[in-house]
């Protein structure tokens, strides 16, 4: 869940919310974590009743194949698309700021290959990798945010000026974007297989609180540094914000290099986890598929899924422009929100139905 909040709150959410900053974006950042926290609590509580089982096994046991297979294909595709958008977004950033003369499909192909390799690992390996890289990345990320808040260019008057727009009712676009930033709990649909001995999840109340803090930082720091109107001049808002921060006494003067290095790891992690979840969902449609084994009938379907969606990611990424990417991303989040709600309510109903048996 932390991974989802970090990646979406920096890559997608700021730019989309900046467009809505005078039209209810602030109230959506208040309501979004609350709504997401409620659905997170319902979903995690429901999944824990299916101890050691993933969503493919739950649907196979509870629903006929005519319903379970289309659902798994839909949910797997949704997870793949989420990871693909992150890869395309980061490839644009790398192409613009680090290797401007290199065609975007070159870094995108490299990212797809690495992310696909990670997604083909076992569920526990993916979880361990996520934990390790997050432990290494979070201190540097917190340091970068601290430098942004204490930067001499940070103008808190610009931030206070936005308070006048707090109580404007949000649009569906801004509300769905704010809610999407805290939807990492959906990955438990597969990772629940690794939690065989867990009976409850502690401190779930902290998730919406953390999401709210991350959203506020992602929204107000660029406004404070770039200005309420100046944020319109940048496509990748947070990269431009990091580029405006300097470390006078550090051996790396520009924070943007640390920022890009951190989000290289976080983008890889997010894509690895979402593609792992997506490949397990789609492979779960097969009768002879055995999850988390080295058997050919387990690894091969996952590899085919990653290859197909990886090729599609490169094609779409090479075709989209930077403005098109954020337009597609905003529409995708508006579509994804009802799908997430449908997943949560479906698992909740299945858990109640299991309890009555």
XYZ file of C-alpha atoms in Angstrom:
357
model
C 0.000 0.000 0.000
C 2.876 2.357 0.780
C 4.354 1.603 -2.630
C 1.123 2.488 -4.414
C 0.778 5.747 -2.480
C 4.344 6.813 -3.242
C 4.305 6.051 -6.956
C 0.885 7.522 -7.742
C 1.284 10.565 -5.513
C 4.408 11.640 -7.412
C 3.995 10.479 -11.008
C 0.275 10.898 -11.761
C -1.657 12.559 -8.981
C 0.083 15.987 -8.786
C -0.278 16.844 -12.469
C -3.927 15.769 -12.612
C -4.851 17.480 -9.345
C -3.058 20.670 -10.429
C -5.538 20.937 -13.297
C -8.339 20.717 -10.711
C -6.711 22.870 -8.026
C -9.399 25.565 -8.251
C -12.230 23.069 -8.697
C -12.303 20.889 -5.608
C -8.907 19.162 -5.634
C -8.219 19.989 -1.964
C -11.524 18.557 -0.702
C -10.946 15.468 -2.854
C -7.603 14.933 -1.061
C -9.521 14.921 2.228
C -12.288 12.592 1.067
C -10.132 10.291 -1.086
C -8.058 8.718 1.730
C -11.184 8.330 3.875
C -13.085 6.517 1.113
C -10.027 4.469 0.204
C -9.431 3.625 3.883
C -12.986 2.307 4.272
C -12.674 0.060 1.226
C -9.193 -1.027 2.348
C -10.562 -2.132 5.723
C -13.446 -4.050 4.108
C -11.206 -5.764 1.551
C -8.395 -6.771 3.918
C -10.837 -8.075 6.519
C -12.643 -10.110 3.870
C -9.448 -11.559 2.383
C -8.156 -12.676 5.781
C -11.141 -15.013 6.024
C -9.671 -16.919 3.056
C -6.418 -17.758 4.816
C -3.570 -18.590 2.423
C -5.745 -18.203 -0.678
C -5.549 -15.766 -3.547
C -8.474 -14.341 -5.477
C -8.151 -16.916 -8.328
C -8.691 -19.782 -5.874
C -11.539 -17.945 -4.136
C -13.390 -17.261 -7.397
C -12.869 -20.836 -8.645
C -14.378 -22.253 -5.469
C -17.270 -19.816 -5.251
C -18.346 -19.044 -8.823
C -18.856 -20.977 -12.067
C -16.159 -20.761 -14.743
C -18.358 -18.638 -16.995
C -18.142 -15.888 -14.377
C -14.781 -16.478 -12.661
C -12.647 -16.663 -15.839
C -13.848 -13.337 -17.363
C -13.413 -11.693 -13.955
C -9.839 -12.944 -13.611
C -9.003 -11.812 -17.152
C -10.442 -8.370 -16.404
C -8.646 -7.984 -13.074
C -5.359 -9.263 -14.512
C -5.538 -6.809 -17.406
C -6.352 -3.952 -15.015
C -3.269 -4.754 -12.937
C -1.033 -4.934 -16.027
C -2.298 -1.590 -17.324
C -1.561 0.097 -13.985
C 2.065 -1.039 -14.121
C 2.394 -0.201 -17.814
C 1.327 3.416 -17.264
C 3.982 3.818 -14.575
C 6.700 2.416 -16.864
C 5.670 4.668 -19.733
C 5.558 7.684 -17.437
C 9.011 7.061 -16.003
C 10.419 6.364 -19.482
C 9.236 9.818 -20.569
C 10.967 11.335 -17.536
C 14.234 9.507 -18.246
C 14.059 10.389 -21.934
C 13.492 14.071 -21.179
C 15.858 14.695 -18.254
C 18.659 12.114 -18.549
C 18.945 10.917 -22.160
C 17.068 13.529 -24.241
C 18.405 12.359 -27.616
C 17.447 8.720 -27.077
C 14.099 7.471 -28.464
C 11.675 6.605 -25.697
C 11.235 3.003 -26.797
C 14.848 2.165 -25.854
C 14.587 2.837 -22.091
C 11.035 1.487 -22.181
C 12.199 -1.861 -23.601
C 14.876 -2.114 -20.908
C 12.397 -1.298 -18.134
C 9.886 -3.819 -19.492
C 12.499 -6.586 -19.560
C 13.653 -5.952 -15.993
C 10.107 -5.585 -14.632
C 8.984 -8.777 -16.397
C 11.867 -10.735 -14.902
C 10.927 -9.508 -11.432
C 7.238 -10.277 -11.973
C 8.040 -13.918 -12.797
C 9.497 -14.561 -9.348
C 7.549 -16.219 -6.537
C 5.156 -14.175 -4.411
C 7.444 -14.265 -1.373
C 10.427 -13.160 -3.474
C 8.435 -10.190 -4.765
C 7.456 -9.256 -1.202
C 11.038 -9.532 0.076
C 12.351 -7.438 -2.837
C 9.723 -4.782 -2.183
C 10.598 -4.614 1.486
C 14.344 -4.372 0.823
C 14.209 -1.618 -1.794
C 11.663 0.403 0.182
C 13.880 0.282 3.270
C 16.776 1.619 1.183
C 14.716 4.228 -0.684
C 12.494 5.754 1.990
C 15.261 7.554 3.947
C 16.493 9.261 0.771
C 12.930 10.139 -0.221
C 12.176 11.625 3.200
C 15.418 13.600 2.994
C 14.406 14.976 -0.436
C 10.988 16.005 0.894
C 12.610 17.652 3.912
C 14.904 19.644 1.619
C 11.880 20.700 -0.426
C 9.984 21.975 2.631
C 13.029 23.851 3.956
C 14.078 25.194 0.559
C 14.462 28.977 0.398
C 12.231 29.035 -2.690
C 9.338 27.451 -0.776
C 6.678 30.170 -0.581
C 4.047 29.286 2.025
C 1.956 32.297 1.000
C 1.191 30.460 -2.244
C 0.062 27.467 -0.174
C -2.133 29.617 2.090
C -3.747 31.182 -0.970
C -5.087 27.745 -1.969
C -6.987 27.383 1.329
C -9.754 29.589 -0.083
C -10.605 26.750 -2.504
C -10.831 24.036 0.178
C -14.611 23.594 0.360
C -15.365 23.497 -3.350
C -17.019 20.185 -4.184
C -14.668 17.903 -6.133
C -15.352 16.414 -9.527
C -15.394 12.671 -10.139
C -12.015 13.045 -11.806
C -10.245 14.576 -8.809
C -12.009 12.296 -6.314
C -11.115 9.140 -8.229
C -7.496 10.299 -8.573
C -7.221 10.939 -4.822
C -8.812 7.580 -4.015
C -6.579 5.767 -6.492
C -3.492 6.837 -4.558
C -4.471 4.549 -1.643
C -5.650 1.462 -3.556
C -2.526 -0.658 -3.100
C -4.532 -3.016 -0.885
C -5.892 -4.696 -4.050
C -2.552 -6.516 -4.383
C -3.582 -8.573 -1.356
C -5.747 -10.485 -3.833
C -2.556 -12.437 -4.671
C -0.227 -11.695 -1.752
C -2.773 -13.172 0.657
C -1.280 -16.550 -0.309
C 1.830 -15.670 1.692
C -0.069 -14.679 4.843
C -1.116 -18.139 5.994
C -0.685 -17.471 9.713
C -2.033 -13.904 9.856
C -5.360 -13.420 11.627
C -5.503 -9.639 11.637
C -3.618 -6.648 10.197
C -2.464 -4.126 12.746
C -2.522 -0.321 12.425
C -4.721 -0.157 9.333
C -5.934 3.226 10.548
C -2.505 4.624 9.668
C -2.943 3.936 5.939
C -5.462 6.734 5.169
C -3.525 9.085 7.471
C -0.301 8.384 5.589
C -2.111 8.692 2.267
C -3.505 12.080 3.291
C -0.042 13.354 4.277
C 1.505 12.127 1.015
C -1.255 13.724 -1.057
C -0.855 17.057 0.732
C 2.903 16.987 0.183
C 2.559 15.981 -3.469
C 0.078 18.799 -4.064
C 1.298 21.741 -1.975
C 5.088 21.484 -2.272
C 5.087 22.091 -6.072
C 2.665 24.989 -5.566
C 4.903 26.489 -2.881
C 8.039 26.236 -5.034
C 6.674 26.789 -8.550
C 3.687 29.004 -7.700
C -0.060 28.539 -8.063
C 0.084 29.523 -11.716
C 3.639 28.386 -12.399
C 2.752 24.706 -11.934
C 0.880 24.894 -15.247
C 4.169 25.345 -17.086
C 5.445 21.859 -16.254
C 4.232 18.438 -17.350
C 6.227 16.417 -14.815
C 5.470 18.662 -11.863
C 7.445 16.907 -9.151
C 10.542 16.431 -11.277
C 10.568 20.173 -11.950
C 10.049 20.782 -8.232
C 12.979 18.534 -7.292
C 15.115 20.270 -9.910
C 14.456 23.597 -8.176
C 15.863 22.328 -4.867
C 19.587 22.653 -4.177
C 21.850 21.141 -1.513
C 24.505 23.755 -0.886
C 26.875 21.622 1.173
C 26.288 18.202 -0.375
C 28.460 16.541 -2.988
C 25.333 16.225 -5.167
C 24.079 19.752 -5.627
C 20.765 19.006 -7.372
C 18.134 16.984 -5.518
C 16.600 15.905 -8.823
C 19.305 13.259 -9.326
C 18.517 11.652 -5.969
C 14.821 11.948 -6.745
C 15.125 10.195 -10.113
C 17.269 7.431 -8.615
C 14.713 6.804 -5.861
C 11.820 6.650 -8.283
C 13.713 4.363 -10.604
C 13.606 1.776 -7.829
C 10.017 2.569 -6.811
C 8.771 2.464 -10.417
C 10.440 -0.916 -10.875
C 8.896 -2.218 -7.653
C 5.418 -1.001 -8.522
C 5.507 -2.522 -11.991
C 6.984 -5.769 -10.690
C 4.214 -6.179 -8.115
C 1.334 -5.172 -10.398
C 2.570 -7.387 -13.238
C 3.106 -10.258 -10.803
C -0.473 -9.821 -9.573
C -1.758 -9.508 -13.152
C 0.079 -12.586 -14.439
C -1.117 -14.662 -11.462
C -4.688 -13.511 -12.062
C -4.668 -14.420 -15.739
C -2.747 -17.665 -15.195
C -5.319 -18.569 -12.551
C -7.805 -19.106 -15.361
C -5.914 -22.278 -16.358
C -7.018 -25.535 -14.796
C -3.537 -27.042 -14.341
C -1.857 -23.885 -13.051
C -0.021 -24.232 -9.716
C 0.968 -20.932 -8.136
C 4.426 -20.295 -6.659
C 6.111 -23.357 -8.140
C 8.960 -23.734 -10.634
C 6.942 -26.091 -12.834
C 6.670 -25.214 -16.513
C 2.878 -25.042 -16.351
C 3.260 -22.386 -13.632
C 6.047 -20.179 -15.036
C 5.232 -20.360 -18.760
C 1.722 -18.791 -18.588
C 3.090 -15.951 -16.462
C 5.954 -15.396 -18.909
C 3.547 -15.297 -21.858
C 1.329 -12.764 -20.053
C 4.300 -10.510 -19.268
C 5.605 -10.800 -22.843
C 2.249 -9.886 -24.403
C 1.590 -6.921 -22.134
C 5.265 -5.893 -22.292
C 5.138 -5.669 -26.090
C 1.859 -3.742 -25.821
C 3.459 -1.350 -23.326
C 6.352 -0.567 -25.683
C 3.988 -0.018 -28.639
C 1.610 2.239 -26.696
C 4.455 4.127 -24.996
C 6.112 4.860 -28.327
C 2.790 6.035 -29.762
C 1.641 8.299 -26.910
C 2.849 11.840 -26.384
C 3.462 13.399 -22.970
C 0.143 15.266 -22.904
C -1.659 12.183 -24.181
C -0.160 10.127 -21.368
C -1.727 12.248 -18.625
C -5.052 12.384 -20.452
C -5.085 8.593 -20.709
C -3.960 8.263 -17.073
C -6.750 10.511 -15.774
C -9.408 8.609 -17.737
C -7.887 5.333 -16.574
C -8.174 6.332 -12.913
C -11.785 7.362 -13.429
C -12.502 3.918 -14.882
C -10.378 2.043 -12.358
C -12.217 3.383 -9.292
C -15.538 1.605 -10.034
C -13.597 -1.587 -10.812
C -11.840 -1.418 -7.424
C -15.171 -0.854 -5.683
C -16.614 -3.837 -7.543
C -13.684 -6.044 -6.451
C -14.020 -5.000 -2.814
C -17.775 -5.559 -2.677
C -17.476 -8.898 -4.509
C -14.867 -10.257 -2.076
C -16.921 -8.943 0.842
C -20.048 -10.775 -0.384
C -18.057 -13.971 -1.001
C -16.636 -13.828 2.525
C -20.144 -13.435 3.966
C -21.413 -16.294 1.819
C -18.543 -18.507 2.997
C -19.360 -17.672 6.609
C -22.943 -18.890 6.214
C -21.878 -22.306 4.844
